[in-house]
mmCIF file of C-alpha atoms in Angstrom:
data_model
loop_
_atom_site.group_PDB
_atom_site.id
_atom_site.type_symbol
_atom_site.label_atom_id
_atom_site.label_comp_id
_atom_site.label_asym_id
_atom_site.label_seq_id
_atom_site.Cartn_x
_atom_site.Cartn_y
_atom_site.Cartn_z
ATOM 1 C CA MET A 1 -259.433 60.600 -19.039
ATOM 2 C CA GLY A 2 -258.331 60.019 -15.398
ATOM 3 C CA VAL A 3 -254.631 60.445 -14.464
ATOM 4 C CA THR A 4 -252.446 57.302 -15.173
ATOM 5 C CA ILE A 5 -249.206 55.691 -13.703
ATOM 6 C CA LYS A 6 -247.442 57.125 -16.907
ATOM 7 C CA ASP A 7 -248.449 60.593 -15.841
ATOM 8 C CA ILE A 8 -247.308 60.211 -12.452
ATOM 9 C CA ALA A 9 -244.097 58.808 -13.781
ATOM 10 C CA LYS A 10 -243.388 61.528 -16.111
ATOM 11 C CA GLN A 11 -243.820 64.153 -13.399
ATOM 12 C CA VAL A 12 -241.637 62.630 -10.991
ATOM 13 C CA GLY A 13 -239.057 61.480 -13.640
ATOM 14 C CA VAL A 14 -239.016 57.845 -13.151
ATOM 15 C CA SER A 15 -240.256 54.782 -14.955
ATOM 16 C CA PRO A 16 -243.928 53.793 -14.686
ATOM 17 C CA SER A 17 -242.787 50.354 -13.113
ATOM 18 C CA THR A 18 -241.165 52.260 -10.386
ATOM 19 C CA VAL A 19 -244.523 53.924 -9.726
ATOM 20 C CA SER A 20 -246.230 50.730 -9.720
ATOM 21 C CA ARG A 21 -243.789 49.290 -7.303
ATOM 22 C CA VAL A 22 -244.586 52.061 -4.774
ATOM 23 C CA ILE A 23 -248.423 51.523 -5.346
ATOM 24 C CA ASN A 24 -248.024 47.846 -4.572
ATOM 25 C CA GLY A 25 -245.732 48.420 -1.502
ATOM 26 C CA ASN A 26 -242.377 47.270 -2.670
ATOM 27 C CA GLN A 27 -239.972 47.985 -0.052
ATOM 28 C CA LEU A 28 -236.966 48.093 -2.331
ATOM 29 C CA ILE A 29 -237.848 51.554 -3.529
ATOM 30 C CA SER A 30 -235.896 54.339 -1.357
ATOM 31 C CA GLU A 31 -237.904 56.422 0.790
ATOM 32 C CA GLU A 32 -236.958 59.707 -1.110
ATOM 33 C CA THR A 33 -238.273 58.228 -4.371
ATOM 34 C CA ARG A 34 -241.446 56.890 -2.610
ATOM 35 C CA ASN A 35 -242.059 60.289 -0.958
ATOM 36 C CA ARG A 36 -241.897 62.075 -4.305
ATOM 37 C CA ILE A 37 -244.210 59.523 -5.895
ATOM 38 C CA GLN A 38 -246.833 59.653 -3.223
ATOM 39 C CA LYS A 39 -246.759 63.650 -3.409
ATOM 40 C CA ALA A 40 -247.338 63.685 -7.157
ATOM 41 C CA MET A 41 -250.233 61.179 -6.617
ATOM 42 C CA ALA A 42 -251.627 63.395 -4.211
ATOM 43 C CA GLU A 43 -251.228 66.568 -6.401
ATOM 44 C CA LEU A 44 -252.710 64.987 -9.543
ATOM 45 C CA ASN A 45 -255.649 63.232 -7.445
ATOM 46 C CA TYR A 46 -254.380 59.751 -8.624
ATOM 47 C CA HIS A 47 -256.278 56.797 -7.283
ATOM 48 C CA PRO A 48 -254.918 53.053 -7.966
ATOM 49 C CA ASN A 49 -257.346 50.767 -9.978
ATOM 50 C CA SER A 50 -257.712 48.495 -7.173
ATOM 51 C CA ARG A 51 -259.796 46.032 -9.506
ATOM 52 C CA ALA A 52 -257.267 46.049 -12.104
ATOM 53 C CA ARG A 53 -254.522 45.414 -9.396
ATOM 54 C CA ASN A 54 -256.403 42.588 -7.774
ATOM 55 C CA LEU A 55 -256.821 40.734 -11.106
ATOM 56 C CA ALA A 56 -253.250 41.278 -11.815
ATOM 57 C CA ASN A 57 -252.095 39.577 -8.570
ATOM 58 C CA GLY A 58 -254.831 37.014 -7.934
ATOM 59 C CA ARG A 59 -256.411 38.707 -5.088
ATOM 60 C CA THR A 60 -259.877 40.227 -4.305
ATOM 61 C CA ASN A 61 -259.225 41.959 -0.914
ATOM 62 C CA MET A 62 -262.565 40.386 0.039
ATOM 63 C CA ILE A 63 -262.998 38.128 2.896
ATOM 64 C CA ALA A 64 -266.463 36.416 3.399
ATOM 65 C CA LEU A 65 -268.278 35.738 6.646
ATOM 66 C CA ALA A 66 -271.040 32.922 6.506
ATOM 67 C CA ILE A 67 -274.212 33.057 8.449
ATOM 68 C CA ASP A 68 -277.582 31.414 8.634
ATOM 69 C CA ALA A 69 -279.599 34.450 7.132
ATOM 70 C CA ASP A 70 -282.917 32.671 7.665
ATOM 71 C CA ASP A 71 -282.343 32.707 11.521
ATOM 72 C CA GLU A 72 -283.635 35.860 12.750
ATOM 73 C CA ASN A 73 -281.958 35.265 16.112
ATOM 74 C CA THR A 74 -278.592 35.630 14.437
ATOM 75 C CA PHE A 75 -279.006 39.316 13.840
ATOM 76 C CA SER A 76 -280.869 40.047 17.219
ATOM 77 C CA ASN A 77 -278.054 38.365 19.097
ATOM 78 C CA ASN A 78 -275.796 41.035 20.732
ATOM 79 C CA PHE A 79 -272.878 38.558 21.047
ATOM 80 C CA PHE A 80 -273.161 37.831 17.429
ATOM 81 C CA ASN A 81 -273.011 41.482 16.703
ATOM 82 C CA ARG A 82 -269.699 42.120 18.799
ATOM 83 C CA SER A 83 -268.020 39.523 16.773
ATOM 84 C CA VAL A 84 -269.049 40.767 13.444
ATOM 85 C CA TYR A 85 -267.874 44.230 14.503
ATOM 86 C CA ALA A 86 -264.371 42.848 15.633
ATOM 87 C CA ILE A 87 -264.065 40.886 12.320
ATOM 88 C CA GLU A 88 -265.060 44.129 10.280
ATOM 89 C CA LYS A 89 -262.672 46.308 12.050
ATOM 90 C CA VAL A 90 -259.550 43.652 11.535
ATOM 91 C CA VAL A 91 -260.244 43.184 7.997
ATOM 92 C CA GLN A 92 -260.620 47.049 7.252
ATOM 93 C CA ASN A 93 -257.320 47.684 9.152
ATOM 94 C CA LYS A 94 -255.564 45.066 7.019
ATOM 95 C CA GLY A 95 -256.925 46.356 3.647
ATOM 96 C CA TYR A 96 -259.739 43.922 3.247
ATOM 97 C CA ASN A 97 -263.447 44.218 2.694
ATOM 98 C CA LEU A 98 -266.038 42.135 4.621
ATOM 99 C CA LEU A 99 -268.763 40.341 2.783
ATOM 100 C CA ILE A 100 -271.636 38.643 4.552
ATOM 101 C CA THR A 101 -273.082 35.607 2.798
ATOM 102 C CA ASN A 102 -275.799 33.044 3.677
ATOM 103 C CA ASP A 103 -275.045 29.668 4.067
ATOM 104 C CA MET A 104 -277.456 27.449 2.337
ATOM 105 C CA ASP A 105 -276.634 23.660 2.537
ATOM 106 C CA ALA A 106 -277.640 22.891 -0.999
ATOM 107 C CA ALA A 107 -275.897 22.782 -4.369
ATOM 108 C CA GLY A 108 -274.985 26.120 -5.879
ATOM 109 C CA SER A 109 -274.954 27.568 -2.519
ATOM 110 C CA SER A 110 -273.689 31.335 -2.134
ATOM 111 C CA ILE A 111 -270.429 29.958 -0.634
ATOM 112 C CA SER A 112 -269.526 27.568 -3.354
ATOM 113 C CA SER A 113 -270.288 30.523 -6.145
ATOM 114 C CA LEU A 114 -267.965 32.749 -4.105
ATOM 115 C CA VAL A 115 -265.354 30.076 -3.974
ATOM 116 C CA TYR A 116 -265.681 28.872 -7.502
ATOM 117 C CA GLU A 117 -265.641 32.375 -9.079
ATOM 118 C CA LYS A 118 -262.620 33.414 -6.992
ATOM 119 C CA ARG A 119 -264.537 36.299 -5.555
ATOM 120 C CA VAL A 120 -263.230 36.180 -1.960
ATOM 121 C CA ASP A 121 -259.660 35.434 -0.657
ATOM 122 C CA GLY A 122 -260.770 33.656 2.463
ATOM 123 C CA LEU A 123 -263.779 32.626 4.393
ATOM 124 C CA ILE A 124 -264.728 32.657 8.254
ATOM 125 C CA LEU A 125 -267.408 30.021 8.779
ATOM 126 C CA PRO A 126 -269.641 29.442 11.789
ATOM 127 C CA SER A 127 -269.006 25.715 13.466
ATOM 128 C CA SER A 128 -272.483 24.885 12.112
ATOM 129 C CA SER A 129 -271.382 25.259 8.563
ATOM 130 C CA VAL A 130 -268.530 22.796 8.665
ATOM 131 C CA ARG A 131 -269.593 19.584 6.793
ATOM 132 C CA GLU A 132 -267.714 17.413 4.674
ATOM 133 C CA GLY A 133 -268.954 18.470 1.141
ATOM 134 C CA LEU A 134 -268.024 22.037 1.779
ATOM 135 C CA LEU A 135 -264.713 21.139 3.232
ATOM 136 C CA ASP A 136 -263.832 19.231 0.320
ATOM 137 C CA LEU A 137 -264.707 22.126 -1.857
ATOM 138 C CA LEU A 138 -262.533 24.419 0.044
ATOM 139 C CA ALA A 139 -259.445 22.048 -0.081
ATOM 140 C CA ALA A 140 -260.105 21.596 -3.868
ATOM 141 C CA GLU A 141 -260.075 25.007 -4.522
ATOM 142 C CA ASN A 142 -257.285 26.000 -2.143
ATOM 143 C CA CYS A 143 -259.465 28.560 -0.421
ATOM 144 C CA PRO A 144 -258.082 29.675 3.029
ATOM 145 C CA TYR A 145 -260.794 29.506 5.848
ATOM 146 C CA VAL A 146 -261.137 29.580 9.723
ATOM 147 C CA VAL A 147 -263.956 28.106 11.791
ATOM 148 C CA LEU A 148 -265.687 30.430 14.418
ATOM 149 C CA GLY A 149 -266.563 28.189 17.157
ATOM 150 C CA GLU A 150 -265.186 24.634 17.838
ATOM 151 C CA PRO A 151 -266.519 22.161 15.018
ATOM 152 C CA ALA A 152 -268.507 19.082 15.776
ATOM 153 C CA ILE A 153 -266.281 17.178 13.188
ATOM 154 C CA TYR A 154 -262.473 17.259 12.380
ATOM 155 C CA SER A 155 -261.708 19.535 15.234
ATOM 156 C CA ASP A 156 -258.103 18.279 15.349
ATOM 157 C CA LEU A 157 -257.755 18.846 11.618
ATOM 158 C CA LEU A 158 -259.057 22.551 11.122
ATOM 159 C CA THR A 159 -258.174 26.009 12.265
ATOM 160 C CA TRP A 160 -260.751 27.341 14.534
ATOM 161 C CA VAL A 161 -261.280 29.696 17.602
ATOM 162 C CA ASP A 162 -263.705 29.569 20.318
ATOM 163 C CA VAL A 163 -264.515 30.717 23.836
ATOM 164 C CA ASP A 164 -263.271 28.142 26.563
ATOM 165 C CA ASN A 165 -266.738 27.155 27.781
ATOM 166 C CA GLU A 166 -265.522 24.179 29.718
ATOM 167 C CA LYS A 167 -263.295 26.458 31.913
ATOM 168 C CA GLY A 168 -266.162 28.911 32.235
ATOM 169 C CA SER A 169 -268.282 26.503 33.753
ATOM 170 C CA ARG A 170 -265.582 25.243 36.244
ATOM 171 C CA MET A 171 -265.160 28.954 37.173
ATOM 172 C CA ALA A 172 -268.655 29.523 37.908
ATOM 173 C CA VAL A 173 -269.072 26.348 40.023
ATOM 174 C CA ALA A 174 -266.230 27.393 42.074
ATOM 175 C CA HIS A 175 -267.424 30.900 42.618
ATOM 176 C CA LEU A 176 -270.819 29.402 43.802
ATOM 177 C CA GLN A 177 -268.959 27.003 46.227
ATOM 178 C CA GLN A 178 -266.894 29.740 47.561
ATOM 179 C CA GLN A 179 -269.967 31.646 48.419
ATOM 180 C CA GLY A 180 -271.217 28.583 50.357
ATOM 181 C CA TYR A 181 -273.744 27.036 47.882
ATOM 182 C CA GLY A 182 -273.582 23.299 48.140
ATOM 183 C CA ARG A 183 -276.053 21.986 45.483
ATOM 184 C CA VAL A 184 -275.419 23.408 41.995
ATOM 185 C CA VAL A 185 -277.570 22.495 38.997
ATOM 186 C CA LEU A 186 -276.981 23.230 35.346
ATOM 187 C CA VAL A 187 -279.787 24.458 33.263
ATOM 188 C CA VAL A 188 -279.421 24.309 29.557
ATOM 189 C CA GLU A 189 -281.732 24.403 26.482
ATOM 190 C CA ASN A 190 -280.136 21.058 24.929
ATOM 191 C CA THR A 191 -276.667 19.367 24.947
ATOM 192 C CA THR A 192 -276.672 18.986 21.167
ATOM 193 C CA THR A 193 -274.099 21.776 20.121
ATOM 194 C CA VAL A 194 -270.483 21.523 20.835
ATOM 195 C CA PHE A 195 -270.445 24.656 23.159
ATOM 196 C CA SER A 196 -273.420 23.403 25.340
ATOM 197 C CA CYS A 197 -271.597 20.031 25.587
ATOM 198 C CA LYS A 198 -268.323 21.804 26.798
ATOM 199 C CA ARG A 199 -270.317 23.839 29.430
ATOM 200 C CA ARG A 200 -272.077 20.628 30.777
ATOM 201 C CA ASP A 201 -268.369 18.948 30.692
ATOM 202 C CA GLY A 202 -266.966 21.693 32.707
ATOM 203 C CA TYR A 203 -269.860 21.484 35.057
ATOM 204 C CA LEU A 204 -269.342 17.815 35.577
ATOM 205 C CA LYS A 205 -265.591 18.193 35.996
ATOM 206 C CA ALA A 206 -266.036 20.767 38.633
ATOM 207 C CA LEU A 207 -268.376 18.669 40.836
ATOM 208 C CA GLU A 208 -266.560 15.398 40.288
ATOM 209 C CA GLY A 209 -266.372 13.590 43.767
ATOM 210 C CA GLN A 210 -268.389 16.502 45.536
ATOM 211 C CA GLN A 211 -272.054 16.152 44.605
ATOM 212 C CA PRO A 212 -274.282 14.167 42.258
ATOM 213 C CA PRO A 213 -274.816 16.217 39.211
ATOM 214 C CA GLU A 214 -278.105 17.432 38.055
ATOM 215 C CA VAL A 215 -278.785 18.939 34.455
ATOM 216 C CA ILE A 216 -281.999 20.404 33.619
ATOM 217 C CA GLU A 217 -282.860 20.612 29.709
ATOM 218 C CA CYS A 218 -285.765 22.833 28.713
ATOM 219 C CA GLY A 219 -285.332 23.167 25.130
ATOM 220 C CA SER A 220 -287.159 26.061 23.712
ATOM 221 C CA ASP A 221 -290.028 25.836 26.172
ATOM 222 C CA TYR A 222 -288.979 28.012 28.958
ATOM 223 C CA SER A 223 -292.229 27.565 30.602
ATOM 224 C CA LEU A 224 -291.181 24.295 31.786
ATOM 225 C CA LEU A 225 -288.686 25.844 34.166
ATOM 226 C CA ARG A 226 -291.728 27.406 36.108
ATOM 227 C CA SER A 227 -292.168 23.934 37.858
ATOM 228 C CA ARG A 228 -288.862 22.401 37.466
ATOM 229 C CA ILE A 229 -286.825 24.854 39.064
ATOM 230 C CA PRO A 230 -288.621 24.973 42.475
ATOM 231 C CA GLU A 231 -289.045 21.239 42.373
ATOM 232 C CA ALA A 232 -285.125 21.107 42.261
ATOM 233 C CA VAL A 233 -285.100 23.322 45.162
ATOM 234 C CA LYS A 234 -287.622 21.711 47.166
ATOM 235 C CA GLU A 235 -287.291 17.914 46.352
ATOM 236 C CA LYS A 236 -283.354 17.686 45.423
ATOM 237 C CA GLY A 237 -281.876 20.335 47.598
ATOM 238 C CA ALA A 238 -280.662 22.711 44.823
ATOM 239 C CA ASP A 239 -279.451 25.888 46.303
ATOM 240 C CA ALA A 240 -277.607 27.310 43.152
ATOM 241 C CA PHE A 241 -278.216 27.272 39.310
ATOM 242 C CA LEU A 242 -275.669 27.730 36.662
ATOM 243 C CA CYS A 243 -277.480 28.964 33.465
ATOM 244 C CA SER A 244 -276.090 28.444 29.927
ATOM 245 C CA ASN A 245 -277.618 31.836 28.656
ATOM 246 C CA ASN A 246 -279.266 35.039 29.842
ATOM 247 C CA VAL A 247 -282.858 34.081 28.841
ATOM 248 C CA ILE A 248 -282.661 30.810 30.815
ATOM 249 C CA ALA A 249 -281.484 32.820 33.749
ATOM 250 C CA TYR A 250 -284.434 35.189 33.592
ATOM 251 C CA HIS A 251 -286.929 32.299 33.830
ATOM 252 C CA VAL A 252 -284.987 30.732 36.535
ATOM 253 C CA MET A 253 -285.259 34.040 38.578
ATOM 254 C CA LYS A 254 -288.901 34.348 37.583
ATOM 255 C CA ALA A 255 -289.706 30.802 38.644
ATOM 256 C CA LEU A 256 -287.977 31.223 42.053
ATOM 257 C CA LYS A 257 -289.689 34.524 42.669
ATOM 258 C CA GLU A 258 -293.017 33.172 42.194
ATOM 259 C CA LYS A 259 -292.366 30.564 45.078
ATOM 260 C CA LYS A 260 -291.075 33.298 47.138
ATOM 261 C CA ILE A 261 -287.628 31.842 47.046
ATOM 262 C CA ARG A 262 -285.074 34.516 47.890
ATOM 263 C CA ILE A 263 -282.166 35.262 45.635
ATOM 264 C CA PRO A 264 -279.280 35.152 46.573
ATOM 265 C CA GLU A 265 -280.188 34.323 50.343
ATOM 266 C CA GLU A 266 -281.695 30.919 49.743
ATOM 267 C CA VAL A 267 -280.589 30.169 46.066
ATOM 268 C CA GLY A 268 -277.736 31.807 44.004
ATOM 269 C CA ILE A 269 -277.756 32.223 40.276
ATOM 270 C CA ILE A 270 -274.893 32.704 37.494
ATOM 271 C CA THR A 271 -275.463 32.840 33.806
ATOM 272 C CA PHE A 272 -273.148 32.584 30.824
ATOM 273 C CA ASP A 273 -272.831 35.683 28.629
ATOM 274 C CA ASP A 274 -272.979 39.048 30.144
ATOM 275 C CA HIS A 275 -275.847 40.574 28.442
ATOM 276 C CA PRO A 276 -276.045 44.342 28.741
ATOM 277 C CA PHE A 277 -279.229 44.040 31.048
ATOM 278 C CA ALA A 278 -277.774 41.507 33.407
ATOM 279 C CA ALA A 279 -276.434 44.205 35.824
ATOM 280 C CA TYR A 280 -279.891 45.735 35.847
ATOM 281 C CA MET A 281 -281.747 42.614 36.854
ATOM 282 C CA ASP A 282 -283.219 42.186 40.286
ATOM 283 C CA PRO A 283 -280.790 41.151 41.714
ATOM 284 C CA PRO A 284 -277.933 42.054 39.465
ATOM 285 C CA LEU A 285 -276.915 38.961 37.506
ATOM 286 C CA THR A 286 -273.459 37.115 37.972
ATOM 287 C CA ALA A 287 -272.171 36.339 34.639
ATOM 288 C CA VAL A 288 -269.382 34.280 32.845
ATOM 289 C CA ASP A 289 -268.187 36.822 30.526
ATOM 290 C CA VAL A 290 -267.927 35.407 27.039
ATOM 291 C CA ASP A 291 -265.524 37.853 25.114
ATOM 292 C CA THR A 292 -266.956 37.532 21.578
ATOM 293 C CA TYR A 293 -265.260 40.474 20.461
ATOM 294 C CA ARG A 294 -261.892 39.013 21.015
ATOM 295 C CA LEU A 295 -263.434 35.880 19.427
ATOM 296 C CA GLY A 296 -264.052 37.555 16.128
ATOM 297 C CA LYS A 297 -260.893 39.649 16.236
ATOM 298 C CA ARG A 298 -258.809 36.454 16.558
ATOM 299 C CA ALA A 299 -260.717 34.686 13.740
ATOM 300 C CA ALA A 300 -260.096 37.375 11.544
ATOM 301 C CA GLU A 301 -256.420 37.600 12.320
ATOM 302 C CA LEU A 302 -255.999 33.925 12.017
ATOM 303 C CA LEU A 303 -257.643 34.183 8.327
ATOM 304 C CA ILE A 304 -255.545 36.826 7.050
ATOM 305 C CA GLY A 305 -252.444 35.107 8.345
ATOM 306 C CA LYS A 306 -253.467 32.114 6.192
ATOM 307 C CA ILE A 307 -254.408 34.331 3.195
ATOM 308 C CA GLN A 308 -250.956 36.029 3.482
ATOM 309 C CA LYS A 309 -249.380 32.537 4.141
ATOM 310 C CA GLU A 310 -248.013 33.820 7.395
ATOM 311 C CA ILE A 311 -249.950 30.840 8.952
ATOM 312 C CA THR A 312 -249.508 27.719 7.448
ATOM 313 C CA ASP A 313 -250.279 25.109 10.330
ATOM 314 C CA LYS A 314 -253.568 24.048 11.853
ATOM 315 C CA ARG A 315 -254.408 26.038 14.984
ATOM 316 C CA ALA A 316 -257.272 25.682 17.502
ATOM 317 C CA GLU A 317 -257.345 28.456 20.119
ATOM 318 C CA LEU A 318 -259.653 29.057 23.060
ATOM 319 C CA ILE A 319 -260.330 32.729 24.339
ATOM 320 C CA ASP A 320 -260.324 32.860 27.908
ATOM 321 C CA THR A 321 -263.259 33.701 30.172
ATOM 322 C CA ALA A 322 -263.950 35.643 33.337
ATOM 323 C CA VAL A 323 -266.750 35.909 35.985
ATOM 324 C CA ILE A 324 -268.194 39.103 36.552
ATOM 325 C CA PHE A 325 -269.380 39.019 40.203
ATOM 326 C CA ARG A 326 -272.976 40.537 40.999
ATOM 327 C CA GLU A 327 -275.479 40.155 43.812
ATOM 328 C CA SER A 328 -277.298 37.242 42.478
ATOM 329 C CA SER A 329 -274.649 34.690 43.550
ATOM 330 C CA THR A 330 -273.444 36.253 46.834
ATOM 331 C CA LYS A 331 -275.309 35.071 49.926
ATOM 332 C CA GLU A 332 -274.904 38.325 51.772
ATOM 333 C CA GLY A 333 -276.231 40.376 48.987
ATOM 334 C CA ALA A 334 -272.889 42.344 48.446
ATOM 335 C CA ILE A 335 -269.687 41.537 46.314
#
């Protein structure tokens, strides 16, 4: 039979309840007594039964991160991985474990099961998971949660954290203009998501009263850029492109090179998201750095604050962005 609290209490000469208080972090126990109990625990190789303790205090010490497991791009996305790493690091440091679960929008989903069965203390939800049915469930079960990314609905009623995409676009346009580029075009896959709309809004605000805006949407068919990018340069006088991600930036650069349009001498390029390979492009690619590590870190901190009832109000936080200057947006080819 394993060592019990009673064995520790007998060796130290205190009551089992005193040992229990030390295990549970009660600060009213004197430091001298706490040290004696911890020393006895080490000598007797005692390990607390966390499952029993969690059942007693109504906690699981488990946090769930919901994702769309059917989307292969989720797991190949370097920025998603950075957020998950940050979340894992924070929750482990705070004594929690991280569970990654699939968000299936259907009755009996994995999220619903976790909440109904009280198997997690809280949830981190992607903005795409925010829907009325799930929000009603979380409210009814009094389950704390934080949204990763600004949600499309109820953004003023929920706690969420996101990158300041609008500011990032404004900074990018300002940089291009400072470099002498006069006709900036925004290139996006679509404007159906909140973050893409914010990037578009920042672009429009930066150009207000200066030049007519031009937004190119390519969807998932990047081959369209092969004709549309040179057309924008030759027919509309575009001399700079703000790309919403690195894949788009790659295809924009490819389209320009095919037409012998020089980068950055004739056309400047800047992209959102500083992909690890951005610095090795030809020319090296200027990027609006999106700090997804800090994004995940802050989401985890907010959730734990809600679980521990240190945060009781609704909060909306934006993570700042920064421009990493490289040759693709500098007309003289040097920073």
